[in-house]
PDB file of C-alpha atoms in Angstrom:
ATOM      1  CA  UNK A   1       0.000   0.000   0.000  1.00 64.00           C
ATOM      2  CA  UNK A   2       2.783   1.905   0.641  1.00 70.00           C
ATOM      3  CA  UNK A   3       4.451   1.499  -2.539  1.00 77.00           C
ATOM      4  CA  UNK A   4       1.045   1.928  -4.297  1.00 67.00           C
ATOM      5  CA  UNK A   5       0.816   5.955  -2.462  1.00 68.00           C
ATOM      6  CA  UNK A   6       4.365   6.918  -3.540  1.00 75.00           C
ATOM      7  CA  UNK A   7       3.923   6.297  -6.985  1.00 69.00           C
ATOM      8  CA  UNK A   8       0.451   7.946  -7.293  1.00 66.00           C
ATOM      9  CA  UNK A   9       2.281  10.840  -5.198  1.00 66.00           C
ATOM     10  CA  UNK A  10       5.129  10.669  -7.603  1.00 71.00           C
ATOM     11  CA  UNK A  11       2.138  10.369 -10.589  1.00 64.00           C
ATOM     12  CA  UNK A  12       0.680  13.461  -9.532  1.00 63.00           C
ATOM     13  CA  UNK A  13       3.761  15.933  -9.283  1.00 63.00           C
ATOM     14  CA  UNK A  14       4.942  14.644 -12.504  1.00 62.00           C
ATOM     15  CA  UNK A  15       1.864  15.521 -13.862  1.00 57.00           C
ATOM     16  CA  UNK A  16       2.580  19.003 -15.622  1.00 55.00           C
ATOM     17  CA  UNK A  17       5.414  17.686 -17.334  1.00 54.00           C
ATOM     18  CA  UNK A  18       2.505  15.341 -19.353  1.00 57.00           C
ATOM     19  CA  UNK A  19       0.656  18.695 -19.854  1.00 67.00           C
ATOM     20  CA  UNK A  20      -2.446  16.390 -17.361  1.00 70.00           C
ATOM     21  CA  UNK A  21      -5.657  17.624 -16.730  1.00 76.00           C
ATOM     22  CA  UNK A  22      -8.148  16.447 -13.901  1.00 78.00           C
ATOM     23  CA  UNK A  23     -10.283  14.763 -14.812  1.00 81.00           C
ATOM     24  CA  UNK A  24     -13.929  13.441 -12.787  1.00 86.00           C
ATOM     25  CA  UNK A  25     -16.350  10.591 -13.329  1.00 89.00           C
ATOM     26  CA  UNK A  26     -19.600   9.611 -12.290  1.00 92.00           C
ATOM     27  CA  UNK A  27     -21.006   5.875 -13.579  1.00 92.00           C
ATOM     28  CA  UNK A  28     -24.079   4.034 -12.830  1.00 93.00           C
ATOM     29  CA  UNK A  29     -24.222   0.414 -13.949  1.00 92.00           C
ATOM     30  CA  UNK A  30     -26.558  -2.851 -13.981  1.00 93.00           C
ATOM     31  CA  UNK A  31     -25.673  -6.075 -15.592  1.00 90.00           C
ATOM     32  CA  UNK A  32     -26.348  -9.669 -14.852  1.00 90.00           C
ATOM     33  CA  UNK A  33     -23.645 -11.787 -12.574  1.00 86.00           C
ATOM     34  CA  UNK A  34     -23.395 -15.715 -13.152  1.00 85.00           C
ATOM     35  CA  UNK A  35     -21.408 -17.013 -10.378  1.00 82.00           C
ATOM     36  CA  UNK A  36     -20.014 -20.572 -10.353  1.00 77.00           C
ATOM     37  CA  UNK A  37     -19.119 -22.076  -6.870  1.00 72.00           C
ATOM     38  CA  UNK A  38     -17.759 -25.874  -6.483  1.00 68.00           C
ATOM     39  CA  UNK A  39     -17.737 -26.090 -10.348  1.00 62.00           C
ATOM     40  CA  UNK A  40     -21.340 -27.633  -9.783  1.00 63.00           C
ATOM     41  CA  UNK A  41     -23.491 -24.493  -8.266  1.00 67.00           C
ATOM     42  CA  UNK A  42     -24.310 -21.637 -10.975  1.00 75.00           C
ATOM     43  CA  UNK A  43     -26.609 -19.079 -10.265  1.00 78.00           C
ATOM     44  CA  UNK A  44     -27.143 -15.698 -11.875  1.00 82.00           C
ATOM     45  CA  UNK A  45     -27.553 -12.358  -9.798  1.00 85.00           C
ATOM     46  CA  UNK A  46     -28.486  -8.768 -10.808  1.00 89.00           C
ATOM     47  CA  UNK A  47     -25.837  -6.724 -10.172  1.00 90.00           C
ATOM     48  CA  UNK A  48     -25.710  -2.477  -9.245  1.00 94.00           C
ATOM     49  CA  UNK A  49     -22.957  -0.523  -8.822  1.00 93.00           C
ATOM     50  CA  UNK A  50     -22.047   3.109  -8.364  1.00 94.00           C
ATOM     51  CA  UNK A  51     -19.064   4.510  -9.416  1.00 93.00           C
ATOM     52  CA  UNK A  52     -17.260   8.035  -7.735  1.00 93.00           C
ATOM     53  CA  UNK A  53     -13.603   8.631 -10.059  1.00 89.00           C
ATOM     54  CA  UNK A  54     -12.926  11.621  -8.112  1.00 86.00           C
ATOM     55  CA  UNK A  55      -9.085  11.223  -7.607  1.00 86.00           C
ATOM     56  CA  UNK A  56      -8.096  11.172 -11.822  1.00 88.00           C
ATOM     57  CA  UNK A  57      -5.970  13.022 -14.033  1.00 86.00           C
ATOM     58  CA  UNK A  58      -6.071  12.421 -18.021  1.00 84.00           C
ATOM     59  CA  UNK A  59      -2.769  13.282 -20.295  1.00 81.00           C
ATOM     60  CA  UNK A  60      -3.209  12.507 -23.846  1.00 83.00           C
ATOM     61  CA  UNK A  61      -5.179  10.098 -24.340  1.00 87.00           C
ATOM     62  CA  UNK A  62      -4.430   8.574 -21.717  1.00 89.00           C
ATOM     63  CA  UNK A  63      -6.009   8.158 -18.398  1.00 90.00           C
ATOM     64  CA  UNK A  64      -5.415   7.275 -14.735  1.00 91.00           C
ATOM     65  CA  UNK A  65      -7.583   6.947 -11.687  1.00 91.00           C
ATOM     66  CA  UNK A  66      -8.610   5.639  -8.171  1.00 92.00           C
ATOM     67  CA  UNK A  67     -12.740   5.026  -8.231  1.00 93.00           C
ATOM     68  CA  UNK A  68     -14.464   4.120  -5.170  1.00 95.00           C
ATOM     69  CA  UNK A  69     -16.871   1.693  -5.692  1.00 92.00           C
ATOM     70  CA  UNK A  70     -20.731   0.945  -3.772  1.00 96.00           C
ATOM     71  CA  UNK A  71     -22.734  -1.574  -5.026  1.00 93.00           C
ATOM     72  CA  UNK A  72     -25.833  -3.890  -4.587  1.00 94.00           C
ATOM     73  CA  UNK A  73     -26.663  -7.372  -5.622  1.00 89.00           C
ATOM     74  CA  UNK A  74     -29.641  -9.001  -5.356  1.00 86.00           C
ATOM     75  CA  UNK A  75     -30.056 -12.696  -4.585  1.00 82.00           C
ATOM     76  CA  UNK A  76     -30.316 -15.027  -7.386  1.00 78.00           C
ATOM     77  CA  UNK A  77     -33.574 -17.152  -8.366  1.00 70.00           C
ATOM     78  CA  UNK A  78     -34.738 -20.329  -6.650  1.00 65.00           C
ATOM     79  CA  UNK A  79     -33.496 -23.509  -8.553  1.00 62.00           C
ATOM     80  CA  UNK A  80     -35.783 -26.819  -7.979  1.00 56.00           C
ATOM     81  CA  UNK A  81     -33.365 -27.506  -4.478  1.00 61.00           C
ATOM     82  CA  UNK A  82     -34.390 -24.464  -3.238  1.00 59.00           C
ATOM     83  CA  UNK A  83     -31.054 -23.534  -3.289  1.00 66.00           C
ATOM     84  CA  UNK A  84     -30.107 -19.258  -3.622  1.00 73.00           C
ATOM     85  CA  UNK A  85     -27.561 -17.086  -3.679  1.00 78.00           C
ATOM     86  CA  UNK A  86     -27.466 -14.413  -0.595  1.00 82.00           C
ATOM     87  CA  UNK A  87     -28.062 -10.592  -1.487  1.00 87.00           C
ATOM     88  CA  UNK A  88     -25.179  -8.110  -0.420  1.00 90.00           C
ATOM     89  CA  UNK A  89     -23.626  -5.131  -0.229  1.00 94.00           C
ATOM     90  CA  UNK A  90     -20.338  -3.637  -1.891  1.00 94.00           C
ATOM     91  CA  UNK A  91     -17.551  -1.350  -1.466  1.00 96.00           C
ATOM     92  CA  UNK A  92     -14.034  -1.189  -3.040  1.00 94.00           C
ATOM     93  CA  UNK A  93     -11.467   1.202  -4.571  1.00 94.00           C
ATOM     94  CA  UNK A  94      -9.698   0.139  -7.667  1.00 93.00           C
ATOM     95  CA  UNK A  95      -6.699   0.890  -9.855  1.00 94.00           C
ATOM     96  CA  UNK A  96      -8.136   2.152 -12.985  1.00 94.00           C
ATOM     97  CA  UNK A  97      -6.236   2.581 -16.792  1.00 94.00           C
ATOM     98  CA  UNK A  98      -8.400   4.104 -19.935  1.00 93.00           C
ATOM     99  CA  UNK A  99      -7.648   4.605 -23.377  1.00 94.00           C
ATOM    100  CA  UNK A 100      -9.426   6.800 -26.074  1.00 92.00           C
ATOM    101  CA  UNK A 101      -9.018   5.923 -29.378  1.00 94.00           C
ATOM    102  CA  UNK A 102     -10.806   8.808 -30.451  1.00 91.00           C
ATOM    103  CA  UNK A 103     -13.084  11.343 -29.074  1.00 87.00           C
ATOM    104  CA  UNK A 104     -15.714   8.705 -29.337  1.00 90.00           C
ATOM    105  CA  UNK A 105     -14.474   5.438 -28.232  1.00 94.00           C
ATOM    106  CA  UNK A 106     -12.218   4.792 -25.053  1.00 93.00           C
ATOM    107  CA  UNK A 107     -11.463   1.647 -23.344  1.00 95.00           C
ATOM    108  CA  UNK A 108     -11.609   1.075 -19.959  1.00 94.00           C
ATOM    109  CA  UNK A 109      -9.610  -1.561 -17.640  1.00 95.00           C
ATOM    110  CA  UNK A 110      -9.335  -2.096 -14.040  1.00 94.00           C
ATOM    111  CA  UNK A 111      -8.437  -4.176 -11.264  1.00 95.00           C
ATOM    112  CA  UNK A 112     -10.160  -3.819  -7.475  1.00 94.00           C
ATOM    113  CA  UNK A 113     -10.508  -5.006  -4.186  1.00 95.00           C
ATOM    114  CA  UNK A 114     -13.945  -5.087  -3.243  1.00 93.00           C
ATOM    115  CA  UNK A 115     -15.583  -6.126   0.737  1.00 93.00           C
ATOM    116  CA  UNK A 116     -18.836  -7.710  -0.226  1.00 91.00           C
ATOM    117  CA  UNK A 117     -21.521  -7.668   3.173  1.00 93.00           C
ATOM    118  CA  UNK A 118     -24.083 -10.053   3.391  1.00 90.00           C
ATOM    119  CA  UNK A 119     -26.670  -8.582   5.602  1.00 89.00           C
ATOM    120  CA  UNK A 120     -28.906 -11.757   5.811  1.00 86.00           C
ATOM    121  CA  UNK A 121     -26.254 -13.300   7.808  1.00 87.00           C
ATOM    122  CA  UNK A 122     -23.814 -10.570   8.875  1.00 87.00           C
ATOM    123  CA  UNK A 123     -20.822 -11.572   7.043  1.00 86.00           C
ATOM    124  CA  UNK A 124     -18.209 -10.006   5.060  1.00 89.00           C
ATOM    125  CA  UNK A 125     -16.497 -11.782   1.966  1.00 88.00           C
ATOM    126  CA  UNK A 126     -13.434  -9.951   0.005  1.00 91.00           C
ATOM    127  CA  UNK A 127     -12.859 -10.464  -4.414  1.00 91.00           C
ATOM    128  CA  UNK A 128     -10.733  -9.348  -6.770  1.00 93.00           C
ATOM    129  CA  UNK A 129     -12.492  -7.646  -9.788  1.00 93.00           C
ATOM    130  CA  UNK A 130     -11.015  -7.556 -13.008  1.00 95.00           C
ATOM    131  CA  UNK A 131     -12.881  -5.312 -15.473  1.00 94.00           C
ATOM    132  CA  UNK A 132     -12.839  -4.258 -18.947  1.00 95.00           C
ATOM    133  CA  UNK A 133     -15.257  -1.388 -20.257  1.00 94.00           C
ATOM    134  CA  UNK A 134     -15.791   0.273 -23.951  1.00 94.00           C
ATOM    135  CA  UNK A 135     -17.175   3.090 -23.734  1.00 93.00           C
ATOM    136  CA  UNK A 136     -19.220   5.833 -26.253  1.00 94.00           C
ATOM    137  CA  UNK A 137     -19.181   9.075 -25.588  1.00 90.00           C
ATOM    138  CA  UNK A 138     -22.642  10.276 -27.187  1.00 87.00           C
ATOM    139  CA  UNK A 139     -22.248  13.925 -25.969  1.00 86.00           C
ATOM    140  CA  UNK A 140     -19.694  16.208 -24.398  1.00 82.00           C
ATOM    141  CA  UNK A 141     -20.661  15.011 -20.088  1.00 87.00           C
ATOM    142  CA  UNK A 142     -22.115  11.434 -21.298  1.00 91.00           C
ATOM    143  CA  UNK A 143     -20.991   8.045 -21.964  1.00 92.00           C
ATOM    144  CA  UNK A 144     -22.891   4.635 -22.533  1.00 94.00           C
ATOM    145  CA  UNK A 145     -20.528   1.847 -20.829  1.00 93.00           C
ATOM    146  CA  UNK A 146     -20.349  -2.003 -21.503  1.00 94.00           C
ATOM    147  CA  UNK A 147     -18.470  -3.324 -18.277  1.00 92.00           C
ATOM    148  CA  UNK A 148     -17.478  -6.592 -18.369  1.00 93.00           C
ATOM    149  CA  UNK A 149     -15.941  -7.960 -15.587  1.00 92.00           C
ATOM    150  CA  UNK A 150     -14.669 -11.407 -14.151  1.00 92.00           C
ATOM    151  CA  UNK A 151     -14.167 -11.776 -10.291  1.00 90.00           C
ATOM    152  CA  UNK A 152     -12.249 -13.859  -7.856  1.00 89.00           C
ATOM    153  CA  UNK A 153     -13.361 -14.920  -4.159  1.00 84.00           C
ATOM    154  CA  UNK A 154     -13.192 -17.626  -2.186  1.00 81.00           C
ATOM    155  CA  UNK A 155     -14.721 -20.930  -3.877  1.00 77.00           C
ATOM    156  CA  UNK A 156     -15.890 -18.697  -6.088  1.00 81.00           C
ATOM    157  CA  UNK A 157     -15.878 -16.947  -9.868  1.00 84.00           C
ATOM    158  CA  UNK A 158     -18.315 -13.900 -11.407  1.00 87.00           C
ATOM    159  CA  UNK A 159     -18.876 -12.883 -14.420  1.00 91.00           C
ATOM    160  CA  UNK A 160     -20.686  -9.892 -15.131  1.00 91.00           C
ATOM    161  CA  UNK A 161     -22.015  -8.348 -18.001  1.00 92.00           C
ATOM    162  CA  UNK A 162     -23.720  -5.047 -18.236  1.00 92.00           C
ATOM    163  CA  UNK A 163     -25.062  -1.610 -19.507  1.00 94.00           C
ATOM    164  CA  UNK A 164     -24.106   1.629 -18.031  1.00 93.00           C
ATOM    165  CA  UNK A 165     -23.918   5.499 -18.075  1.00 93.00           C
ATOM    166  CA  UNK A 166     -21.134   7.417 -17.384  1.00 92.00           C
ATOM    167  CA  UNK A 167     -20.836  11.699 -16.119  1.00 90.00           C
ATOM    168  CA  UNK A 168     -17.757  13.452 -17.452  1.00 86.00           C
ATOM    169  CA  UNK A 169     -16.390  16.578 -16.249  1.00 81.00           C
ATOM    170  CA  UNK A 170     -12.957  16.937 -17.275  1.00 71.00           C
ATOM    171  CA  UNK A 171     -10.714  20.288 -16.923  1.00 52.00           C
ATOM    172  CA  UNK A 172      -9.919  19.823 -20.991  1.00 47.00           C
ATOM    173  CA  UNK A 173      -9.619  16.870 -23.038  1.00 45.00           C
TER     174      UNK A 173
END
C-alpha cells in the first residue's frame, strides 16, 4: 500500500510535465452476474454498482484513476433444491487505466478489491475484480458503458455483463 501511495504521489507531481488535466467521473451500472461455486453451483444475480472517479488526471489520451466503488446485488432465483444465492452489499477502490481511441471510443480496464456484506447473515467476503469497459461518448458530459468484468473470491468466480452510463467533467480533453 505503501508502494502503491508513492507512486500515485510521484504520478501526480509529474503531472505538468505530461501537460495532465483532472479529470472526474460519475457511472451508474446494472448487468447480470453468473457465479459458479464448487464447479457444480451456478446461479445468476443482478448486479448495481455506483461509481465516484474523483481522484483522476487524463494526459493525452491517456487516463489514470482511483474510483471508489458501492454496489448492490440481489439474490439469485430459486433452482428446484431451493437452493439461492445471498443478497449483499459492496464497497471497493480500484486501480483504474483508460484509453481513447478517439473522441468517441475509449477503453476502460481495471483491477479492485472489493468487501462484499451479506446482511442476511452478517458476514463479510473480500474479491478481486477484473474489469474491462468500452465506452461511447454520445455527448460532451455522457458516456454509454459495456463493463465486463470477471471476479475472484473464495470458492468462487463472477462474471458480469452489463449496460451503463457514465458523467464526465474533465478540466480539458
Amino acid at each position: 500500500m505503501k508502494r502503491l501511495f508513492i507512486l500515485l504521489l510521484s504520478l501526480f507531481i509529474a503531472f505538468p510535465l505530461f501537460s495532465a488535466s483532472y479529470s472526474f467521473r460519475i457511472s451508474a451500472s446494472a448487468g447480470m452476474r453468473v457465479v459458479n461455486i464448487e464447479d457444480d453451483w451456478t446461479r445468476a444475480q443482478m448486479d448495481y454498482l455506483l461509481s465516484l472517479d474523483a481522484l483522476a488526471v487524463r494526459f493525452d489520451r491517456h487516463r489514470i484513476s482511483l474510483p471508489f466503488f458501492a454496489g448492490y446485488t440481489d439474490k439469485s432465483a430459486v433452482d428446484a433444491q431451493y437452493n439461492f444465492l445471498s443478497p449483499y452489499y459492496s464497497l471497493g477502490i480500484g486501480l483504474e487505466y483508460d484509453y481513447a481511441f478517439t473522441d468517441i471510443l475509449e477503453l476502460r480496464n481495471s483491477i479492485c478489491y472489493i468487501f462484499r456484506y451479506y446482511y442476511n447473515m452478517n458476514g463479510l467476503l473480500n474479491e478481486i475484480r477484473l474489469q474491462s469497459s468500452i465506452a461511447y461518448t454520445f455527448s460532451k458530459f455522457f458516456s454509454i458503458t459495456m463493463p465486463v468484468s470477471v471476479s475472484f473470491s473464495k470458492d468462487e468466480i463472477d462474471f458480469l455483463i452489463g449496460l451503463g452510463i457514465s458523467v464526465n467533467l474533465e478540466a480539458s480533453r
